[in-house]
Amino acid sequence: RWSTSPTRKMATIKDIFAVIKGREEPDRYVILGNHRDAWTYGAVDPNSGTAALLDVARRLGIMLRSGWTPRRTIILCSWDAEEFGMIGSTEWVEENLGDLQSKAVAYLNVDCAVQGMGLFAGSTPQLDKLLIDVTRQVKDPDVEGKTVHDTWSTMNGGINIERLARTDSDFAPFLHHAGIPCVDLYYGKEFPGYHTALDSYIWMEKHGDPLFLRHLAITEIWGLLALRLANDLVLPFDYHTYASQLQEHTNVLADRMNNSQSVSVINGFINDLSSAATEVQKEAKELKLLDIHDGRGLIRRRLLNDRLLLAERSFLHAEGLQGRTWYKHLMYSPPEDYESELSFFPGIADAISRRGNQSTR
């Protein structure tokens, strides 16, 4: 027989931040985050990610002491109370929503940095190309003479970047509520000791990452992503990839809905996005060639970067999803029914699920 008597009490939680103020654009934020609370020993969840965050901070500190400063502000976040429902990150996003929606470039999340072999990543689609490019610069931790990109591209039949329509880590409030582009990184698909006493340093040292080289790879990918987003003259966002991904989603939806008229309307909007992405790409190429000190060029770059930064916010619905108003992202909020076959277009997924539930009564 087993019984438990949980203690209920109010407690104060503490988020911790380190801010590196940007030189040219201090009011634009590149945010990195990991939570530090654990159910048990937490060697995988979350301390593998916490170790990586501290190493990123250490490396940025070395660069600062050498005289470097980023173009845009970098914010390092250590979240509290993630295991109780992403409370630390969610409260901070809600409290600073207006500021973040006008100034945040991206949120880069690492939770369980290492829980086995193989890189796994999720992102909003405009960051796919940047993520892939960065992995070409990092040594693979398990195969000598190869890059992370080399092994990632051969794993499971090719590179597969997940879309973040889940609510199990701190990217959720940034994407689903605030509409901020996000990345989530980790090594190893699953960890059998998740949230148990097996999540220990002994397991990590013997099985998870004996030489701690996977930790090193995640740290380098995470840090390089932050540096590109903080330093590139023109934000490295690719909305052609976004349009292509939305087209794939729409094709799946069309098969389910027998190519109804409503799907044709979505196709029209995707074509508009693709055309706009082409124009932005041309403008970005032109602006990269201009003198970085040219006053008119500075203003044009700022305006283009603002359009790129704010584009993700256009996928938010101010009133939220029907019956779930906190979730506002119309592309990648989680579906109401976690058994839904659709992990995109949550409003449509919810409507299909509700109709199915009504027909079975």
CSV table of C-alpha atoms in Angstrom, one decimal:
chain,number,residue,atom,x,y,z
A,1,ARG,CA,0.0,0.0,0.0
A,2,TRP,CA,1.2,3.5,-0.9
A,3,SER,CA,-0.2,6.8,0.2
A,4,THR,CA,0.9,10.4,0.2
A,5,SER,CA,-0.1,13.5,2.1
A,6,PRO,CA,1.0,16.5,0.0
A,7,THR,CA,1.7,19.7,1.7
A,8,ARG,CA,0.0,22.8,0.2
A,9,LYS,CA,1.6,26.1,0.9
A,10,MET,CA,2.4,29.5,-0.7
A,11,ALA,CA,6.0,30.1,-1.7
A,12,THR,CA,8.0,32.9,-3.2
A,13,ILE,CA,9.7,32.0,-6.5
A,14,LYS,CA,12.7,33.9,-8.0
A,15,ASP,CA,13.6,34.3,-11.6
A,16,ILE,CA,17.2,35.4,-12.2
A,17,PHE,CA,18.5,37.5,-15.1
A,18,ALA,CA,21.8,38.7,-16.5
A,19,VAL,CA,21.6,41.5,-19.1
A,20,ILE,CA,24.3,42.4,-21.6
A,21,LYS,CA,23.2,45.8,-23.0
A,22,GLY,CA,23.5,46.2,-26.8
A,23,ARG,CA,25.6,48.9,-28.3
A,24,GLU,CA,23.6,50.0,-31.3
A,25,GLU,CA,20.1,48.6,-30.5
A,26,PRO,CA,19.8,48.2,-26.8
A,27,ASP,CA,16.0,48.2,-27.1
A,28,ARG,CA,16.1,44.9,-29.0
A,29,TYR,CA,16.3,41.7,-27.0
A,30,VAL,CA,17.7,38.3,-27.7
A,31,ILE,CA,16.6,36.1,-24.8
A,32,LEU,CA,18.1,32.8,-23.7
A,33,GLY,CA,16.4,30.7,-20.9
A,34,ASN,CA,16.5,27.6,-18.9
A,35,HIS,CA,14.7,26.6,-15.7
A,36,ARG,CA,16.6,25.5,-12.6
A,37,ASP,CA,13.9,23.8,-10.4
A,38,ALA,CA,13.9,20.0,-10.5
A,39,TRP,CA,11.6,17.2,-9.2
A,40,THR,CA,14.5,15.1,-8.0
A,41,TYR,CA,18.3,15.4,-8.5
A,42,GLY,CA,17.7,16.9,-11.9
A,43,ALA,CA,21.0,16.0,-13.7
A,44,VAL,CA,19.1,15.9,-17.0
A,45,ASP,CA,16.1,18.0,-16.2
A,46,PRO,CA,17.1,20.8,-15.9
A,47,ASN,CA,20.7,20.9,-14.7
A,48,SER,CA,22.2,19.8,-18.1
A,49,GLY,CA,20.6,22.9,-19.5
A,50,THR,CA,21.6,25.0,-16.5
A,51,ALA,CA,25.2,24.0,-17.0
A,52,ALA,CA,25.0,25.0,-20.7
A,53,LEU,CA,23.5,28.4,-19.7
A,54,LEU,CA,26.3,29.0,-17.2
A,55,ASP,CA,28.9,28.1,-19.9
A,56,VAL,CA,27.3,30.5,-22.4
A,57,ALA,CA,27.4,33.2,-19.7
A,58,ARG,CA,31.1,32.4,-19.0
A,59,ARG,CA,32.0,32.7,-22.7
A,60,LEU,CA,30.1,35.9,-23.1
A,61,GLY,CA,31.9,37.3,-20.1
A,62,ILE,CA,35.3,36.5,-21.7
A,63,MET,CA,34.2,38.3,-24.8
A,64,LEU,CA,33.0,41.3,-22.8
A,65,ARG,CA,36.4,41.5,-21.0
A,66,SER,CA,38.1,41.6,-24.4
A,67,GLY,CA,36.1,44.7,-25.3
A,68,TRP,CA,33.3,43.2,-27.3
A,69,THR,CA,29.7,44.3,-26.9
A,70,PRO,CA,26.7,43.0,-28.9
A,71,ARG,CA,24.7,45.1,-31.3
A,72,ARG,CA,21.5,44.1,-29.6
A,73,THR,CA,20.8,43.3,-25.9
A,74,ILE,CA,21.3,39.7,-24.7
A,75,ILE,CA,19.2,38.6,-21.7
A,76,LEU,CA,20.1,35.3,-19.9
A,77,CYS,CA,17.2,33.9,-17.8
A,78,SER,CA,17.1,31.3,-15.1
A,79,TRP,CA,13.4,30.4,-14.5
A,80,ASP,CA,12.0,29.2,-11.3
A,81,ALA,CA,8.9,27.0,-10.8
A,82,GLU,CA,8.9,25.5,-14.3
A,83,GLU,CA,7.8,22.1,-13.0
A,84,PHE,CA,4.7,23.7,-11.5
A,85,GLY,CA,3.4,24.8,-15.0
A,86,MET,CA,6.1,27.2,-16.4
A,87,ILE,CA,5.1,29.7,-13.7
A,88,GLY,CA,8.4,31.7,-13.6
A,89,SER,CA,8.6,32.3,-17.3
A,90,THR,CA,4.8,32.7,-17.8
A,91,GLU,CA,4.5,35.3,-15.1
A,92,TRP,CA,7.5,37.3,-16.5
A,93,VAL,CA,6.1,37.2,-20.0
A,94,GLU,CA,2.7,38.3,-18.9
A,95,GLU,CA,4.1,41.1,-16.7
A,96,ASN,CA,6.3,42.4,-19.5
A,97,LEU,CA,4.1,41.6,-22.5
A,98,GLY,CA,4.0,45.0,-24.1
A,99,ASP,CA,7.7,45.5,-23.8
A,100,LEU,CA,8.5,42.0,-25.2
A,101,GLN,CA,6.0,42.2,-28.1
A,102,SER,CA,7.7,45.4,-29.3
A,103,LYS,CA,11.3,44.6,-28.6
A,104,ALA,CA,12.0,40.8,-28.3
A,105,VAL,CA,13.8,39.4,-31.4
A,106,ALA,CA,13.7,35.7,-30.3
A,107,TYR,CA,13.6,33.4,-27.3
A,108,LEU,CA,16.1,30.5,-27.3
A,109,ASN,CA,15.2,27.7,-24.9
A,110,VAL,CA,17.2,24.8,-23.5
A,111,ASP,CA,15.6,22.6,-20.9
A,112,CYS,CA,17.0,19.1,-20.8
A,113,ALA,CA,20.1,19.8,-22.8
A,114,VAL,CA,21.4,16.2,-22.8
A,115,GLN,CA,19.4,13.0,-22.3
A,116,GLY,CA,21.0,10.8,-24.9
A,117,MET,CA,22.4,10.7,-28.4
A,118,GLY,CA,21.4,12.8,-31.4
A,119,LEU,CA,20.4,16.5,-31.8
A,120,PHE,CA,16.7,17.3,-31.7
A,121,ALA,CA,15.4,20.8,-32.3
A,122,GLY,CA,12.2,22.7,-32.6
A,123,SER,CA,11.7,26.2,-33.8
A,124,THR,CA,9.3,28.6,-35.5
A,125,PRO,CA,10.0,28.2,-39.3
A,126,GLN,CA,11.8,31.5,-40.0
A,127,LEU,CA,14.7,30.4,-37.8
A,128,ASP,CA,15.2,27.0,-39.5
A,129,LYS,CA,17.9,28.2,-41.9
A,130,LEU,CA,19.8,29.9,-39.2
A,131,LEU,CA,19.7,26.9,-37.0
A,132,ILE,CA,20.9,24.6,-39.8
A,133,ASP,CA,23.7,27.0,-40.7
A,134,VAL,CA,24.9,27.2,-37.1
A,135,THR,CA,25.1,23.4,-36.8
A,136,ARG,CA,27.7,23.4,-39.7
A,137,GLN,CA,30.1,25.3,-37.4
A,138,VAL,CA,30.0,22.9,-34.4
A,139,LYS,CA,32.0,19.7,-34.0
A,140,ASP,CA,29.9,16.6,-33.6
A,141,PRO,CA,30.3,15.3,-30.0
A,142,ASP,CA,30.0,11.6,-31.0
A,143,VAL,CA,31.6,11.2,-34.5
A,144,GLU,CA,35.2,12.5,-35.0
A,145,GLY,CA,35.8,14.6,-38.0
A,146,LYS,CA,32.1,15.4,-38.5
A,147,THR,CA,30.0,18.5,-37.7
A,148,VAL,CA,26.7,18.4,-35.9
A,149,HIS,CA,25.0,19.1,-39.2
A,150,ASP,CA,26.7,16.1,-40.8
A,151,THR,CA,25.2,13.6,-38.3
A,152,TRP,CA,21.9,15.5,-37.9
A,153,SER,CA,21.2,15.4,-41.6
A,154,THR,CA,21.7,11.6,-41.7
A,155,MET,CA,19.7,10.8,-38.6
A,156,ASN,CA,16.2,9.4,-39.1
A,157,GLY,CA,16.3,10.1,-42.8
A,158,GLY,CA,17.3,13.8,-42.7
A,159,ILE,CA,16.9,17.0,-40.7
A,160,ASN,CA,13.5,17.2,-39.0
A,161,ILE,CA,12.8,20.4,-37.1
A,162,GLU,CA,9.8,20.2,-34.8
A,163,ARG,CA,7.1,22.8,-34.6
A,164,LEU,CA,6.6,24.0,-31.0
A,165,ALA,CA,2.9,23.2,-30.5
A,166,ARG,CA,3.5,21.7,-27.1
A,167,THR,CA,3.4,23.2,-23.6
A,168,ASP,CA,6.1,21.3,-21.7
A,169,SER,CA,8.8,24.0,-21.5
A,170,ASP,CA,9.4,27.7,-21.1
A,171,PHE,CA,9.1,28.6,-24.8
A,172,ALA,CA,5.3,28.2,-24.4
A,173,PRO,CA,4.4,31.7,-23.1
A,174,PHE,CA,6.9,33.4,-25.5
A,175,LEU,CA,5.4,31.7,-28.6
A,176,HIS,CA,1.8,30.8,-27.8
A,177,HIS,CA,0.9,34.0,-25.8
A,178,ALA,CA,3.4,36.7,-27.0
A,179,GLY,CA,4.1,35.6,-30.6
A,180,ILE,CA,7.9,35.7,-30.2
A,181,PRO,CA,10.0,33.4,-32.5
A,182,CYS,CA,11.4,30.5,-30.5
A,183,VAL,CA,14.0,27.7,-30.7
A,184,ASP,CA,14.2,24.6,-28.4
A,185,LEU,CA,17.3,22.4,-28.3
A,186,TYR,CA,18.3,19.1,-26.7
A,187,TYR,CA,20.3,15.9,-27.3
A,188,GLY,CA,18.6,12.6,-27.0
A,189,LYS,CA,14.9,11.9,-28.0
A,190,GLU,CA,13.7,10.5,-24.7
A,191,PHE,CA,15.0,9.8,-21.1
A,192,PRO,CA,13.6,6.8,-19.4
A,193,GLY,CA,14.4,8.2,-15.9
A,194,TYR,CA,12.5,11.4,-16.5
A,195,HIS,CA,11.3,12.9,-13.2
A,196,THR,CA,12.6,10.0,-11.1
A,197,ALA,CA,15.5,9.5,-8.7
A,198,LEU,CA,17.4,8.0,-11.7
A,199,ASP,CA,17.9,11.5,-13.0
A,200,SER,CA,21.3,11.8,-11.3
A,201,TYR,CA,24.8,12.8,-12.0
A,202,ILE,CA,25.8,9.1,-11.9
A,203,TRP,CA,23.5,8.4,-14.8
A,204,MET,CA,24.8,11.4,-16.7
A,205,GLU,CA,28.4,10.4,-16.2
A,206,LYS,CA,27.9,6.8,-17.0
A,207,HIS,CA,25.3,6.9,-19.8
A,208,GLY,CA,24.0,10.3,-20.8
A,209,ASP,CA,27.2,12.1,-21.7
A,210,PRO,CA,30.4,10.4,-20.2
A,211,LEU,CA,32.8,13.0,-21.7
A,212,PHE,CA,30.3,15.9,-21.5
A,213,LEU,CA,30.9,16.7,-25.2
A,214,ARG,CA,27.2,16.8,-26.0
A,215,HIS,CA,26.8,19.5,-23.3
A,216,LEU,CA,29.6,21.3,-25.2
A,217,ALA,CA,27.8,21.0,-28.5
A,218,ILE,CA,24.5,22.3,-27.2
A,219,THR,CA,26.4,25.2,-25.5
A,220,GLU,CA,28.1,26.2,-28.8
A,221,ILE,CA,24.9,25.9,-30.9
A,222,TRP,CA,23.0,28.0,-28.3
A,223,GLY,CA,25.7,30.6,-28.1
A,224,LEU,CA,26.2,30.9,-31.8
A,225,LEU,CA,22.5,31.3,-32.4
A,226,ALA,CA,22.4,34.1,-29.8
A,227,LEU,CA,25.4,35.9,-31.4
A,228,ARG,CA,24.0,35.8,-34.9
A,229,LEU,CA,20.6,37.1,-33.7
A,230,ALA,CA,22.4,39.8,-31.6
A,231,ASN,CA,25.0,40.9,-34.1
A,232,ASP,CA,23.8,40.4,-37.7
A,233,LEU,CA,23.1,43.8,-39.4
A,234,VAL,CA,19.8,42.3,-40.8
A,235,LEU,CA,18.0,39.8,-38.7
A,236,PRO,CA,18.6,36.3,-40.1
A,237,PHE,CA,14.9,35.4,-40.5
A,238,ASP,CA,13.8,33.5,-43.6
A,239,TYR,CA,10.0,33.8,-44.2
A,240,HIS,CA,10.2,31.7,-47.4
A,241,THR,CA,10.7,28.8,-45.1
A,242,TYR,CA,7.7,29.9,-43.1
A,243,ALA,CA,5.5,30.1,-46.2
A,244,SER,CA,6.7,26.6,-47.4
A,245,GLN,CA,5.9,25.1,-44.0
A,246,LEU,CA,2.5,26.7,-43.9
A,247,GLN,CA,1.9,25.3,-47.4
A,248,GLU,CA,2.8,21.8,-46.2
A,249,HIS,CA,0.3,22.2,-43.3
A,250,THR,CA,-2.4,23.4,-45.7
A,251,ASN,CA,-1.8,20.4,-48.0
A,252,VAL,CA,-2.4,18.1,-45.0
A,253,LEU,CA,-5.5,20.0,-44.1
A,254,ALA,CA,-6.7,19.9,-47.7
A,255,ASP,CA,-6.5,16.1,-47.7
A,256,ARG,CA,-8.6,16.0,-44.5
A,257,MET,CA,-11.2,18.5,-45.8
A,258,ASN,CA,-11.5,17.2,-49.4
A,259,ASN,CA,-10.0,20.5,-50.8
A,260,SER,CA,-12.8,22.7,-49.6
A,261,GLN,CA,-13.2,26.3,-50.6
A,262,SER,CA,-11.7,27.5,-47.2
A,263,VAL,CA,-8.4,25.8,-48.0
A,264,SER,CA,-8.2,27.8,-51.2
A,265,VAL,CA,-8.5,31.0,-49.2
A,266,ILE,CA,-5.5,29.9,-47.0
A,267,ASN,CA,-3.5,29.1,-50.1
A,268,GLY,CA,-4.0,32.7,-51.2
A,269,PHE,CA,-2.7,34.1,-48.0
A,270,ILE,CA,0.3,31.8,-48.1
A,271,ASN,CA,1.1,33.1,-51.6
A,272,ASP,CA,1.0,36.6,-50.3
A,273,LEU,CA,3.4,35.7,-47.5
A,274,SER,CA,5.8,34.1,-50.0
A,275,SER,CA,5.7,37.2,-52.3
A,276,ALA,CA,6.4,39.5,-49.3
A,277,ALA,CA,9.3,37.2,-48.3
A,278,THR,CA,10.8,37.5,-51.7
A,279,GLU,CA,10.7,41.3,-51.5
A,280,VAL,CA,12.2,41.3,-48.0
A,281,GLN,CA,15.0,39.0,-49.2
A,282,LYS,CA,15.9,41.5,-52.0
A,283,GLU,CA,15.9,44.4,-49.7
A,284,ALA,CA,18.0,42.6,-47.1
A,285,LYS,CA,20.6,41.8,-49.8
A,286,GLU,CA,20.8,45.4,-50.8
A,287,LEU,CA,21.0,46.7,-47.2
A,288,LYS,CA,23.9,44.4,-46.4
A,289,LEU,CA,26.0,46.0,-49.1
A,290,LEU,CA,25.5,49.6,-47.7
A,291,ASP,CA,28.1,51.3,-45.5
A,292,ILE,CA,27.2,50.4,-41.9
A,293,HIS,CA,27.7,54.1,-40.9
A,294,ASP,CA,25.4,55.5,-43.6
A,295,GLY,CA,22.6,57.3,-41.9
A,296,ARG,CA,19.9,56.5,-44.4
A,297,GLY,CA,21.1,52.9,-44.5
A,298,LEU,CA,20.8,52.7,-40.7
A,299,ILE,CA,17.2,53.9,-40.8
A,300,ARG,CA,16.3,51.5,-43.6
A,301,ARG,CA,17.9,48.5,-41.8
A,302,ARG,CA,16.1,49.4,-38.6
A,303,LEU,CA,12.7,49.6,-40.4
A,304,LEU,CA,13.4,46.2,-42.1
A,305,ASN,CA,14.5,44.6,-38.9
A,306,ASP,CA,11.3,45.8,-37.2
A,307,ARG,CA,9.2,44.3,-39.9
A,308,LEU,CA,11.0,41.0,-39.6
A,309,LEU,CA,10.8,41.1,-35.8
A,310,LEU,CA,7.0,41.9,-35.7
A,311,ALA,CA,5.9,39.5,-38.4
A,312,GLU,CA,5.4,36.6,-36.0
A,313,ARG,CA,3.1,38.8,-33.9
A,314,SER,CA,0.7,39.0,-36.9
A,315,PHE,CA,-0.2,35.3,-36.3
A,316,LEU,CA,-1.7,36.2,-32.9
A,317,HIS,CA,-5.4,36.6,-32.4
A,318,ALA,CA,-6.1,39.3,-29.8
A,319,GLU,CA,-9.1,37.5,-28.3
A,320,GLY,CA,-7.4,34.1,-28.2
A,321,LEU,CA,-8.6,30.7,-29.3
A,322,GLN,CA,-12.3,29.9,-28.6
A,323,GLY,CA,-12.6,28.6,-25.0
A,324,ARG,CA,-8.9,29.0,-24.4
A,325,THR,CA,-8.3,32.7,-24.6
A,326,TRP,CA,-4.7,32.6,-23.1
A,327,TYR,CA,-3.5,30.8,-26.3
A,328,LYS,CA,-3.3,33.4,-29.0
A,329,HIS,CA,-1.0,32.0,-31.7
A,330,LEU,CA,-3.1,30.8,-34.7
A,331,MET,CA,-0.4,28.6,-36.2
A,332,TYR,CA,1.3,26.8,-33.3
A,333,SER,CA,-0.7,27.0,-30.1
A,334,PRO,CA,-1.3,23.5,-28.8
A,335,PRO,CA,-4.6,21.8,-29.9
A,336,GLU,CA,-7.3,21.4,-27.3
A,337,ASP,CA,-7.4,17.6,-27.9
A,338,TYR,CA,-3.9,16.3,-27.3
A,339,GLU,CA,-4.8,13.3,-29.5
A,340,SER,CA,-5.5,15.6,-32.4
A,341,GLU,CA,-3.8,14.6,-35.7
A,342,LEU,CA,-3.1,18.3,-36.4
A,343,SER,CA,-0.2,20.0,-34.6
A,344,PHE,CA,-0.9,23.3,-36.4
A,345,PHE,CA,-3.8,25.6,-37.1
A,346,PRO,CA,-5.1,25.0,-33.6
A,347,GLY,CA,-8.4,26.8,-34.1
A,348,ILE,CA,-9.2,24.5,-37.0
A,349,ALA,CA,-7.9,21.4,-35.1
A,350,ASP,CA,-10.2,22.3,-32.2
A,351,ALA,CA,-13.2,22.7,-34.5
A,352,ILE,CA,-12.6,19.3,-36.1
A,353,SER,CA,-12.1,17.6,-32.6
A,354,ARG,CA,-15.3,19.2,-31.2
A,355,ARG,CA,-17.3,18.1,-34.3
A,356,GLY,CA,-16.0,14.6,-33.9
A,357,ASN,CA,-16.9,14.6,-30.2
A,358,GLN,CA,-20.4,15.7,-31.0
A,359,SER,CA,-20.9,13.0,-33.7
A,360,THR,CA,-19.9,10.3,-31.3
A,361,ARG,CA,-22.5,11.2,-28.6
